[in-house]
mmCIF file of C-alpha atoms in Angstrom:
data_model
loop_
_atom_site.group_PDB
_atom_site.id
_atom_site.type_symbol
_atom_site.label_atom_id
_atom_site.label_comp_id
_atom_site.label_asym_id
_atom_site.label_seq_id
_atom_site.Cartn_x
_atom_site.Cartn_y
_atom_site.Cartn_z
ATOM 1 C CA MET Y 228 0.215 -0.181 -0.048
ATOM 2 C CA LYS Y 229 1.413 3.315 -0.968
ATOM 3 C CA LYS Y 230 1.915 5.507 2.274
ATOM 4 C CA ILE Y 231 1.499 9.271 2.060
ATOM 5 C CA LEU Y 232 2.721 11.753 4.762
ATOM 6 C CA ILE Y 233 0.667 15.311 5.228
ATOM 7 C CA ILE Y 234 2.950 17.825 6.966
ATOM 8 C CA GLY Y 235 0.747 20.705 7.882
ATOM 9 C CA ASP Y 236 1.265 23.202 10.603
ATOM 10 C CA TYR Y 237 -2.444 23.801 10.769
ATOM 11 C CA CYS Y 238 -5.434 21.546 10.577
ATOM 12 C CA TYR Y 239 -9.223 22.508 10.901
ATOM 13 C CA PRO Y 240 -10.623 22.358 13.388
ATOM 14 C CA ASN Y 241 -7.504 22.706 15.607
ATOM 15 C CA TYR Y 242 -7.106 26.194 13.451
ATOM 16 C CA ALA Y 243 -9.699 28.192 11.465
ATOM 17 C CA GLY Y 244 -8.557 29.059 7.413
ATOM 18 C CA GLY Y 245 -8.685 28.023 4.293
ATOM 19 C CA SER Y 246 -5.439 26.032 3.860
ATOM 20 C CA SER Y 247 -6.208 24.154 7.370
ATOM 21 C CA LYS Y 248 -9.255 23.278 5.757
ATOM 22 C CA HIS Y 249 -7.849 22.016 3.100
ATOM 23 C CA VAL Y 250 -5.646 19.555 4.949
ATOM 24 C CA TYR Y 251 -8.926 18.431 6.765
ATOM 25 C CA ASP Y 252 -10.387 17.969 3.189
ATOM 26 C CA LEU Y 253 -7.625 15.754 2.091
ATOM 27 C CA MET Y 254 -7.995 13.886 5.129
ATOM 28 C CA LYS Y 255 -11.711 13.402 5.240
ATOM 29 C CA ASN Y 256 -12.004 12.520 1.210
ATOM 30 C CA PHE Y 257 -8.662 10.557 0.417
ATOM 31 C CA PRO Y 258 -9.482 6.863 -1.155
ATOM 32 C CA SER Y 259 -9.139 4.196 1.641
ATOM 33 C CA GLU Y 260 -6.734 2.382 -0.899
ATOM 34 C CA LEU Y 261 -4.069 4.775 0.230
ATOM 35 C CA GLU Y 262 -2.739 4.950 3.743
ATOM 36 C CA LEU Y 263 -2.624 8.872 4.530
ATOM 37 C CA LYS Y 264 -1.134 10.413 7.833
ATOM 38 C CA LEU Y 265 -1.316 13.863 9.214
ATOM 39 C CA ILE Y 266 1.887 15.458 11.042
ATOM 40 C CA THR Y 267 0.436 18.913 12.393
ATOM 41 C CA ARG Y 268 0.309 21.358 15.460
ATOM 42 C CA ALA Y 269 -1.902 20.251 18.600
ATOM 43 C CA LYS Y 270 -4.786 22.623 19.127
ATOM 44 C CA ASP Y 271 -3.628 26.023 21.208
ATOM 45 C CA ARG Y 272 -6.810 26.941 23.102
ATOM 46 C CA THR Y 273 -5.452 30.352 23.363
ATOM 47 C CA SER Y 274 -4.989 30.902 19.573
ATOM 48 C CA ARG Y 275 -7.065 33.642 18.325
ATOM 49 C CA TYR Y 276 -7.525 31.139 15.368
ATOM 50 C CA VAL Y 277 -9.213 28.613 17.516
ATOM 51 C CA ALA Y 278 -12.224 26.532 15.224
ATOM 52 C CA ASP Y 279 -14.842 25.412 17.637
ATOM 53 C CA ASP Y 280 -16.518 22.662 15.564
ATOM 54 C CA ASN Y 281 -18.009 19.821 17.291
ATOM 55 C CA ASP Y 282 -19.014 17.801 14.178
ATOM 56 C CA ALA Y 283 -15.332 18.308 12.705
ATOM 57 C CA GLU Y 284 -13.690 17.716 16.190
ATOM 58 C CA ASP Y 285 -15.321 14.286 16.456
ATOM 59 C CA GLU Y 286 -14.105 13.267 13.322
ATOM 60 C CA TYR Y 287 -10.521 14.474 13.938
ATOM 61 C CA ARG Y 288 -10.655 12.416 16.924
ATOM 62 C CA GLN Y 289 -11.588 9.490 15.441
ATOM 63 C CA TRP Y 290 -8.457 10.053 13.233
ATOM 64 C CA LYS Y 291 -6.028 10.586 15.885
ATOM 65 C CA GLN Y 292 -7.548 7.008 17.695
ATOM 66 C CA LYS Y 293 -6.680 5.435 14.496
ATOM 67 C CA GLY Y 294 -3.247 6.628 14.285
ATOM 68 C CA ARG Y 295 -3.675 8.855 11.155
ATOM 69 C CA VAL Y 296 -3.052 11.947 13.014
ATOM 70 C CA LYS Y 297 0.290 12.630 15.167
ATOM 71 C CA GLU Y 298 -0.085 16.030 17.089
ATOM 72 C CA LEU Y 299 3.357 18.111 18.426
ATOM 73 C CA GLY Y 300 3.203 21.188 20.443
ATOM 74 C CA TYR Y 301 4.446 24.376 19.297
ATOM 75 C CA LEU Y 302 8.314 23.955 19.930
ATOM 76 C CA SER Y 303 8.348 20.310 18.944
ATOM 77 C CA ILE Y 304 7.718 21.469 15.301
ATOM 78 C CA MET Y 305 10.977 22.709 14.728
ATOM 79 C CA ASN Y 306 12.433 19.241 15.547
ATOM 80 C CA PRO Y 307 11.416 17.137 12.451
ATOM 81 C CA PHE Y 308 13.372 13.858 13.947
ATOM 82 C CA LEU Y 309 10.200 13.651 16.241
ATOM 83 C CA TYR Y 310 8.428 12.828 12.937
ATOM 84 C CA ALA Y 311 11.353 11.294 10.888
ATOM 85 C CA LYS Y 312 10.389 7.730 11.468
ATOM 86 C CA GLU Y 313 6.856 8.696 9.538
ATOM 87 C CA ILE Y 314 8.867 10.569 6.796
ATOM 88 C CA TRP Y 315 11.080 7.294 6.314
ATOM 89 C CA MET Y 316 7.823 5.151 6.159
ATOM 90 C CA ALA Y 317 6.193 7.379 3.646
ATOM 91 C CA THR Y 318 6.220 6.939 -0.332
ATOM 92 C CA TYR Y 319 5.110 10.487 -0.543
ATOM 93 C CA LEU Y 320 5.358 13.724 1.262
ATOM 94 C CA ILE Y 321 2.437 16.529 0.645
ATOM 95 C CA VAL Y 322 3.948 19.513 2.603
ATOM 96 C CA GLU Y 323 1.137 22.330 3.326
ATOM 97 C CA HIS Y 324 3.010 24.631 5.313
ATOM 98 C CA PRO Y 325 6.429 25.773 5.007
ATOM 99 C CA VAL Y 326 7.430 25.855 8.619
ATOM 100 C CA MET Y 327 7.208 22.380 9.494
ATOM 101 C CA GLY Y 328 7.506 21.683 5.890
ATOM 102 C CA PHE Y 329 10.884 23.208 5.880
ATOM 103 C CA TRP Y 330 12.583 20.877 8.013
ATOM 104 C CA GLY Y 331 10.249 17.793 6.574
ATOM 105 C CA SER Y 332 11.436 18.690 3.201
ATOM 106 C CA ILE Y 333 15.025 18.699 4.116
ATOM 107 C CA LEU Y 334 14.601 15.368 6.014
ATOM 108 C CA GLY Y 335 12.358 13.951 2.825
ATOM 109 C CA ARG Y 336 15.192 14.759 0.488
ATOM 110 C CA LEU Y 337 18.062 12.875 2.187
ATOM 111 C CA MET Y 338 15.794 10.153 2.546
ATOM 112 C CA GLY Y 339 14.880 9.891 -1.386
ATOM 113 C CA LYS Y 340 11.132 10.617 -0.641
ATOM 114 C CA LYS Y 341 8.853 12.366 -3.341
ATOM 115 C CA ILE Y 342 7.726 15.890 -2.197
ATOM 116 C CA ILE Y 343 4.755 17.794 -3.145
ATOM 117 C CA TYR Y 344 4.400 21.415 -1.918
ATOM 118 C CA HIS Y 345 1.201 23.206 -1.687
ATOM 119 C CA TYR Y 346 2.165 26.834 -1.729
ATOM 120 C CA HIS Y 347 -0.803 28.736 -0.134
ATOM 121 C CA GLY Y 348 0.856 32.275 -0.525
ATOM 122 C CA PRO Y 349 3.954 33.766 0.385
ATOM 123 C CA ILE Y 350 4.036 33.830 4.462
ATOM 124 C CA HIS Y 351 6.485 36.634 4.411
ATOM 125 C CA LYS Y 352 3.903 38.989 2.778
ATOM 126 C CA GLU Y 353 1.411 38.034 5.279
ATOM 127 C CA TYR Y 354 3.864 38.984 7.991
ATOM 128 C CA LEU Y 355 4.378 42.373 6.472
ATOM 129 C CA LEU Y 356 0.644 42.906 6.042
ATOM 130 C CA MET Y 357 0.146 41.870 9.630
ATOM 131 C CA THR Y 358 3.137 43.755 11.560
ATOM 132 C CA GLY Y 359 4.512 46.145 8.807
ATOM 133 C CA LYS Y 360 7.937 45.038 9.838
ATOM 134 C CA LYS Y 361 10.642 43.840 7.136
ATOM 135 C CA GLY Y 362 13.163 42.673 10.108
ATOM 136 C CA ILE Y 363 14.686 39.325 10.485
ATOM 137 C CA VAL Y 364 11.352 37.306 10.749
ATOM 138 C CA TYR Y 365 10.199 38.726 7.482
ATOM 139 C CA LYS Y 366 13.892 37.391 5.888
ATOM 140 C CA LEU Y 367 13.566 33.958 7.885
ATOM 141 C CA LEU Y 368 9.663 33.197 6.592
ATOM 142 C CA TRP Y 369 10.897 34.227 3.025
ATOM 143 C CA LEU Y 370 14.006 31.629 3.615
ATOM 144 C CA LEU Y 371 11.714 28.838 5.002
ATOM 145 C CA GLN Y 372 9.477 29.227 1.856
ATOM 146 C CA LYS Y 373 12.134 29.394 -0.519
ATOM 147 C CA VAL Y 374 13.938 25.991 0.695
ATOM 148 C CA THR Y 375 10.789 24.175 0.671
ATOM 149 C CA SER Y 376 9.804 25.078 -2.852
ATOM 150 C CA TYR Y 377 13.530 24.485 -3.860
ATOM 151 C CA LEU Y 378 13.290 21.116 -2.500
ATOM 152 C CA SER Y 379 10.065 19.945 -3.669
ATOM 153 C CA GLN Y 380 9.627 17.899 -7.040
ATOM 154 C CA LYS Y 381 6.140 19.561 -7.513
ATOM 155 C CA ILE Y 382 4.534 22.682 -6.397
ATOM 156 C CA ILE Y 383 0.836 23.019 -6.288
ATOM 157 C CA PHE Y 384 -1.380 26.328 -6.420
ATOM 158 C CA HIS Y 385 -4.935 27.295 -6.059
ATOM 159 C CA SER Y 386 -4.698 29.891 -8.928
ATOM 160 C CA ASP Y 387 -2.594 31.108 -12.102
ATOM 161 C CA TYR Y 388 -2.571 34.361 -9.851
ATOM 162 C CA MET Y 389 -0.710 32.646 -6.863
ATOM 163 C CA CYS Y 390 1.281 30.892 -9.203
ATOM 164 C CA ASP Y 391 2.443 33.876 -10.780
ATOM 165 C CA LEU Y 392 3.016 35.452 -7.354
ATOM 166 C CA ALA Y 393 5.363 32.613 -6.068
ATOM 167 C CA CYS Y 394 7.243 32.794 -9.010
ATOM 168 C CA LEU Y 395 7.930 36.528 -8.499
ATOM 169 C CA GLU Y 396 8.796 36.132 -4.918
ATOM 170 C CA HIS Y 397 10.583 32.847 -5.060
ATOM 171 C CA GLY Y 398 12.145 32.452 -8.425
ATOM 172 C CA ILE Y 399 10.112 29.001 -8.875
ATOM 173 C CA CYS Y 400 10.878 27.310 -12.029
ATOM 174 C CA CYS Y 401 7.992 27.017 -13.955
ATOM 175 C CA HIS Y 402 8.201 23.125 -14.443
ATOM 176 C CA LYS Y 403 7.458 22.484 -11.228
ATOM 177 C CA CYS Y 404 4.217 24.403 -11.046
ATOM 178 C CA THR Y 405 0.660 22.914 -11.237
ATOM 179 C CA ILE Y 406 -2.753 24.445 -10.653
ATOM 180 C CA LEU Y 407 -5.159 22.679 -8.413
ATOM 181 C CA PRO Y 408 -8.571 22.439 -9.804
ATOM 182 C CA PRO Y 409 -11.233 24.416 -7.598
ATOM 183 C CA TYR Y 410 -13.266 21.878 -5.591
ATOM 184 C CA ILE Y 411 -16.365 21.735 -3.295
ATOM 185 C CA ASP Y 412 -18.391 19.408 -1.421
ATOM 186 C CA VAL Y 413 -21.938 19.765 -3.244
ATOM 187 C CA SER Y 414 -23.583 17.052 -0.963
ATOM 188 C CA GLN Y 415 -27.186 17.835 0.306
ATOM 189 C CA THR Y 416 -27.095 20.894 2.922
ATOM 190 C CA ASP Y 417 -28.857 20.537 6.073
ATOM 191 C CA ASP Y 418 -30.914 23.843 6.013
ATOM 192 C CA ASN Y 419 -32.861 22.618 8.938
ATOM 193 C CA ILE Y 420 -30.291 23.295 11.460
ATOM 194 C CA HIS Y 421 -31.085 25.889 14.170
ATOM 195 C CA LEU Y 422 -29.312 28.983 13.683
ATOM 196 C CA PRO Y 423 -29.670 31.644 16.361
ATOM 197 C CA TRP Y 424 -29.655 34.535 14.336
ATOM 198 C CA GLU Y 425 -32.655 36.080 12.693
ATOM 199 C CA ILE Y 426 -32.612 36.846 9.015
ATOM 200 C CA ASN Y 427 -34.658 39.391 7.667
ATOM 201 C CA PRO Y 428 -36.620 38.489 4.138
ATOM 202 C CA GLN Y 429 -37.431 42.115 3.755
ATOM 203 C CA LYS Y 430 -33.692 43.036 3.359
ATOM 204 C CA ILE Y 431 -30.956 42.200 1.221
ATOM 205 C CA ASN Y 432 -28.742 40.035 3.356
ATOM 206 C CA ILE Y 433 -25.011 39.645 3.140
ATOM 207 C CA LEU Y 434 -22.584 37.172 4.577
ATOM 208 C CA ILE Y 435 -18.775 37.832 5.002
ATOM 209 C CA PRO Y 436 -17.320 34.797 6.240
ATOM 210 C CA ARG Y 437 -13.472 35.364 6.710
ATOM 211 C CA ARG Y 438 -10.424 35.039 8.901
ATOM 212 C CA LEU Y 439 -10.313 38.628 10.298
ATOM 213 C CA THR Y 440 -6.755 39.618 9.139
ATOM 214 C CA ALA Y 441 -5.225 42.625 7.538
ATOM 215 C CA ARG Y 442 -5.436 40.953 4.031
ATOM 216 C CA THR Y 443 -8.773 40.095 4.116
ATOM 217 C CA GLY Y 444 -10.513 43.509 3.762
ATOM 218 C CA VAL Y 445 -13.216 43.123 6.198
ATOM 219 C CA VAL Y 446 -12.825 46.308 8.110
ATOM 220 C CA GLU Y 447 -12.240 48.373 5.019
ATOM 221 C CA PHE Y 448 -15.308 46.707 3.203
ATOM 222 C CA LEU Y 449 -17.325 47.790 6.665
ATOM 223 C CA GLU Y 450 -16.058 51.128 6.837
ATOM 224 C CA GLN Y 451 -16.828 51.936 2.930
ATOM 225 C CA PHE Y 452 -20.338 50.356 3.752
ATOM 226 C CA ASN Y 453 -20.834 52.757 6.839
ATOM 227 C CA SER Y 454 -19.980 55.842 4.249
ATOM 228 C CA LEU Y 455 -22.580 54.997 1.891
ATOM 229 C CA LYS Y 456 -26.008 57.068 1.879
ATOM 230 C CA GLU Y 457 -28.576 56.038 3.963
ATOM 231 C CA GLU Y 458 -31.016 55.330 1.666
ATOM 232 C CA VAL Y 459 -28.603 52.756 0.256
ATOM 233 C CA GLN Y 460 -27.658 51.200 3.574
ATOM 234 C CA VAL Y 461 -30.986 50.542 4.543
ATOM 235 C CA LYS Y 462 -31.565 47.825 1.825
ATOM 236 C CA TYR Y 463 -28.925 45.458 3.223
ATOM 237 C CA GLU Y 464 -28.075 43.509 6.243
ATOM 238 C CA ILE Y 465 -24.312 42.350 6.679
ATOM 239 C CA PHE Y 466 -23.551 39.376 8.794
ATOM 240 C CA ILE Y 467 -19.917 38.410 9.533
ATOM 241 C CA THR Y 468 -18.482 35.384 10.882
ATOM 242 C CA GLY Y 469 -14.498 34.356 11.579
ATOM 243 C CA VAL Y 470 -11.991 34.875 13.983
ATOM 244 C CA GLY Y 471 -8.402 36.822 13.919
ATOM 245 C CA GLU Y 472 -6.740 39.781 15.161
ATOM 246 C CA LEU Y 473 -8.786 42.380 13.912
ATOM 247 C CA LYS Y 474 -11.895 40.841 15.682
ATOM 248 C CA ASP Y 475 -12.142 43.534 18.109
ATOM 249 C CA SER Y 476 -12.180 46.287 15.205
ATOM 250 C CA VAL Y 477 -15.301 44.375 13.499
ATOM 251 C CA GLU Y 478 -17.152 44.270 16.775
ATOM 252 C CA ARG Y 479 -16.783 47.886 17.499
ATOM 253 C CA ILE Y 480 -17.972 48.555 13.933
ATOM 254 C CA ALA Y 481 -20.929 46.389 14.293
ATOM 255 C CA ALA Y 482 -21.645 48.094 17.794
ATOM 256 C CA ASN Y 483 -21.839 51.442 16.030
ATOM 257 C CA ASN Y 484 -24.347 50.035 13.360
ATOM 258 C CA PRO Y 485 -26.497 47.158 15.134
ATOM 259 C CA GLN Y 486 -29.477 47.469 12.929
ATOM 260 C CA ARG Y 487 -27.086 46.658 10.007
ATOM 261 C CA ILE Y 488 -24.184 44.951 10.850
ATOM 262 C CA HIS Y 489 -24.035 41.740 12.576
ATOM 263 C CA TYR Y 490 -20.920 39.949 14.024
ATOM 264 C CA LEU Y 491 -21.241 36.241 14.655
ATOM 265 C CA GLY Y 492 -18.084 35.145 15.904
ATOM 266 C CA PHE Y 493 -16.573 31.708 14.965
ATOM 267 C CA ILE Y 494 -19.366 29.054 13.824
ATOM 268 C CA SER Y 495 -19.441 25.793 12.779
ATOM 269 C CA TYR Y 496 -19.218 24.293 9.123
ATOM 270 C CA LYS Y 497 -22.374 23.078 8.965
ATOM 271 C CA GLN Y 498 -23.816 26.164 10.619
ATOM 272 C CA LEU Y 499 -21.965 28.267 8.016
ATOM 273 C CA GLN Y 500 -23.433 25.644 5.036
ATOM 274 C CA CYS Y 501 -27.124 26.467 6.831
ATOM 275 C CA LEU Y 502 -26.297 30.392 6.664
ATOM 276 C CA TYR Y 503 -25.312 30.138 3.050
ATOM 277 C CA THR Y 504 -28.872 29.032 2.029
ATOM 278 C CA LYS Y 505 -30.474 31.907 3.849
ATOM 279 C CA ILE Y 506 -28.658 34.638 2.801
ATOM 280 C CA ASP Y 507 -28.461 36.434 -0.828
ATOM 281 C CA SER Y 508 -25.038 36.905 -1.543
ATOM 282 C CA VAL Y 509 -21.205 36.410 0.021
ATOM 283 C CA VAL Y 510 -18.998 39.241 -0.278
ATOM 284 C CA VAL Y 511 -15.048 38.656 -0.178
ATOM 285 C CA PRO Y 512 -13.650 41.886 0.033
ATOM 286 C CA THR Y 513 -9.777 40.471 -0.150
ATOM 287 C CA LEU Y 514 -7.175 43.305 -0.185
ATOM 288 C CA ASN Y 515 -4.187 40.907 -1.187
ATOM 289 C CA LEU Y 516 -2.491 37.372 -1.441
ATOM 290 C CA GLU Y 517 -5.666 35.708 -2.109
ATOM 291 C CA GLY Y 518 -5.131 32.188 -3.845
ATOM 292 C CA PHE Y 519 -8.801 31.288 -4.384
ATOM 293 C CA GLY Y 520 -11.007 32.184 -1.495
ATOM 294 C CA TYR Y 521 -13.142 28.704 -1.370
ATOM 295 C CA ILE Y 522 -15.894 30.386 0.313
ATOM 296 C CA ILE Y 523 -16.905 31.603 -3.236
ATOM 297 C CA LEU Y 524 -17.614 27.998 -3.896
ATOM 298 C CA GLU Y 525 -19.142 27.212 -0.781
ATOM 299 C CA ALA Y 526 -21.647 30.026 -1.179
ATOM 300 C CA LEU Y 527 -22.543 28.947 -4.710
ATOM 301 C CA ALA Y 528 -23.104 25.372 -3.800
ATOM 302 C CA CYS Y 529 -25.979 26.733 -1.508
ATOM 303 C CA GLY Y 530 -27.299 29.294 -4.026
ATOM 304 C CA SER Y 531 -25.769 32.045 -2.579
ATOM 305 C CA GLY Y 532 -24.465 34.719 -4.833
ATOM 306 C CA VAL Y 533 -21.060 36.181 -4.594
ATOM 307 C CA LEU Y 534 -19.527 39.687 -4.834
ATOM 308 C CA VAL Y 535 -15.467 39.962 -4.841
ATOM 309 C CA SER Y 536 -12.766 42.542 -4.828
ATOM 310 C CA LYS Y 537 -10.613 42.994 -7.853
ATOM 311 C CA THR Y 538 -7.781 42.481 -5.384
ATOM 312 C CA CYS Y 539 -8.965 38.778 -4.997
ATOM 313 C CA GLY Y 540 -6.818 37.053 -6.614
ATOM 314 C CA GLY Y 541 -7.478 33.747 -7.976
ATOM 315 C CA GLY Y 542 -11.165 34.388 -6.615
ATOM 316 C CA PHE Y 543 -11.531 37.661 -9.131
ATOM 317 C CA ASP Y 544 -10.181 35.401 -12.206
ATOM 318 C CA PHE Y 545 -13.151 32.649 -11.186
ATOM 319 C CA VAL Y 546 -16.268 35.138 -10.584
ATOM 320 C CA SER Y 547 -15.366 37.397 -13.742
ATOM 321 C CA ARG Y 548 -15.235 34.353 -15.843
ATOM 322 C CA HIS Y 549 -18.585 32.399 -14.115
ATOM 323 C CA LEU Y 550 -20.646 35.295 -13.048
ATOM 324 C CA GLY Y 551 -19.021 38.317 -14.691
ATOM 325 C CA SER Y 552 -16.968 41.616 -14.196
ATOM 326 C CA GLN Y 553 -20.045 43.434 -12.476
ATOM 327 C CA TYR Y 554 -19.853 41.168 -9.626
ATOM 328 C CA THR Y 555 -16.226 42.743 -8.636
ATOM 329 C CA PHE Y 556 -15.541 45.860 -7.065
ATOM 330 C CA ASP Y 557 -12.523 48.179 -5.608
ATOM 331 C CA VAL Y 558 -12.444 48.018 -2.104
ATOM 332 C CA ARG Y 559 -11.518 51.562 -1.823
ATOM 333 C CA SER Y 560 -14.163 52.874 -4.288
ATOM 334 C CA LEU Y 561 -17.508 53.636 -2.576
ATOM 335 C CA ASP Y 562 -19.098 54.140 -6.017
ATOM 336 C CA GLU Y 563 -17.936 50.355 -7.177
ATOM 337 C CA ILE Y 564 -19.066 48.872 -4.114
ATOM 338 C CA GLU Y 565 -22.599 50.514 -4.223
ATOM 339 C CA LYS Y 566 -22.973 49.217 -7.665
ATOM 340 C CA ALA Y 567 -21.735 46.040 -7.119
ATOM 341 C CA LEU Y 568 -24.392 45.350 -4.607
ATOM 342 C CA GLU Y 569 -26.731 46.587 -6.899
ATOM 343 C CA GLN Y 570 -25.928 43.244 -8.495
ATOM 344 C CA ILE Y 571 -27.177 40.910 -5.917
ATOM 345 C CA LYS Y 572 -30.154 38.926 -7.292
ATOM 346 C CA THR Y 573 -32.833 36.817 -5.084
ATOM 347 C CA GLY Y 574 -35.288 34.111 -6.233
ATOM 348 C CA SER Y 575 -35.232 30.171 -6.503
ATOM 349 C CA GLU Y 576 -34.339 30.568 -10.315
ATOM 350 C CA VAL Y 577 -30.874 32.348 -9.641
ATOM 351 C CA ARG Y 578 -30.164 30.138 -6.761
ATOM 352 C CA GLU Y 579 -30.516 27.193 -8.985
ATOM 353 C CA HIS Y 580 -28.064 29.000 -11.151
ATOM 354 C CA TYR Y 581 -25.491 29.563 -8.509
ATOM 355 C CA LYS Y 582 -25.742 25.647 -7.392
ATOM 356 C CA ASN Y 583 -25.162 24.495 -11.226
ATOM 357 C CA ILE Y 584 -21.865 26.465 -11.270
ATOM 358 C CA ALA Y 585 -20.801 24.641 -8.129
ATOM 359 C CA LYS Y 586 -21.462 21.480 -9.329
ATOM 360 C CA GLN Y 587 -18.717 21.588 -12.152
ATOM 361 C CA PHE Y 588 -16.142 21.357 -9.267
ATOM 362 C CA SER Y 589 -16.569 18.489 -7.115
ATOM 363 C CA THR Y 590 -14.155 17.481 -3.945
ATOM 364 C CA SER Y 591 -13.828 13.869 -5.780
ATOM 365 C CA ASN Y 592 -12.331 15.753 -9.181
ATOM 366 C CA MET Y 593 -9.788 17.268 -6.704
ATOM 367 C CA ILE Y 594 -8.694 14.238 -4.918
ATOM 368 C CA ARG Y 595 -8.740 12.216 -8.501
ATOM 369 C CA PHE Y 596 -5.880 15.155 -9.688
ATOM 370 C CA TYR Y 597 -3.996 14.628 -6.341
ATOM 371 C CA THR Y 598 -3.832 10.720 -6.659
ATOM 372 C CA GLU Y 599 -3.462 10.611 -10.657
ATOM 373 C CA LYS Y 600 -1.800 14.131 -11.705
ATOM 374 C CA LEU Y 601 0.486 14.542 -8.661
ATOM 375 C CA LEU Y 602 1.080 11.199 -7.268
ATOM 376 C CA GLU Y 603 0.434 9.156 -10.360
ATOM 377 C CA ILE Y 604 -1.621 6.579 -8.594
ATOM 378 C CA LYS Y 605 -4.540 5.045 -10.367
ATOM 379 C CA ILE Y 606 -7.289 3.991 -8.154
ATOM 380 C CA GLN Y 607 -9.937 1.832 -9.182
#
């Protein structure tokens, strides 16, 4: 049996975020014919990114009980010899994050393993957006990702945008690069889950489900919304979910406009899917470094429309292609935001249209891409 080791600093539900959720999706959906194991950080309850999702935690706990997950403490992730045995036993390494992946890829190459690195984004640039600093940590993060990229035989990206950015930032050779097809679980959503928030059917309801960080543009969008004319604002209600370092800022903005802006905190994935079925559109106001933005497909799969910023990377390309450029906007342009909001459509017919778009991008297609194109394994 082929043995595959995922090296990921983060996995949902230990941590919230797109790359964490991707690791979770791999663990959940990989074919049973392949032995898949994960090396990852243990949950840190003090982290601002911790995800409280009981259903996902139950599944994750089962993986641990079956020996499919090995957890490490924060300091232990810098010691690859703690998981050298797992690297030695593996046929392939899939590196999802470049801190643990840096050490794992060095050890993996010394052991002659095939290494596939998933480049989610330039971590030194995210650090710069978060802190405004270009010191030793910034340079170290760049170096970790540079070495991980250099040692990997294949590098995968969520979009052409992120591939181009990686080549610019880290000088990655084009022959290593592969674009991972977008995907979403389009199985039946349970829209009968109780939600403790009231959705007003007389309003156009908007959802922003994002990590609350400097690059995701949530604060900027909300500030712009508050600057719209009263007769425009009154049409809409905005719901925000997620956690991050800008949580206090979002809470403060919501408290100052409680009739129209509601911060819900972190909610489980099942609750989120149910919420998608109730609202009219998701807004993704990313400022920078967006590989794709899987909330776009999550929303469409549940019949919700989508508006994205013009700086939403691969998400901007996807929405422009499948919905049209009128569903995009400049986060810093009040006029463009107002025009984009006017594009939001309601009704059962348009919801079915959105669902049909999402059906083209199944999870099984993504897994098949991993096994056949990247791992070169045929699954019957």
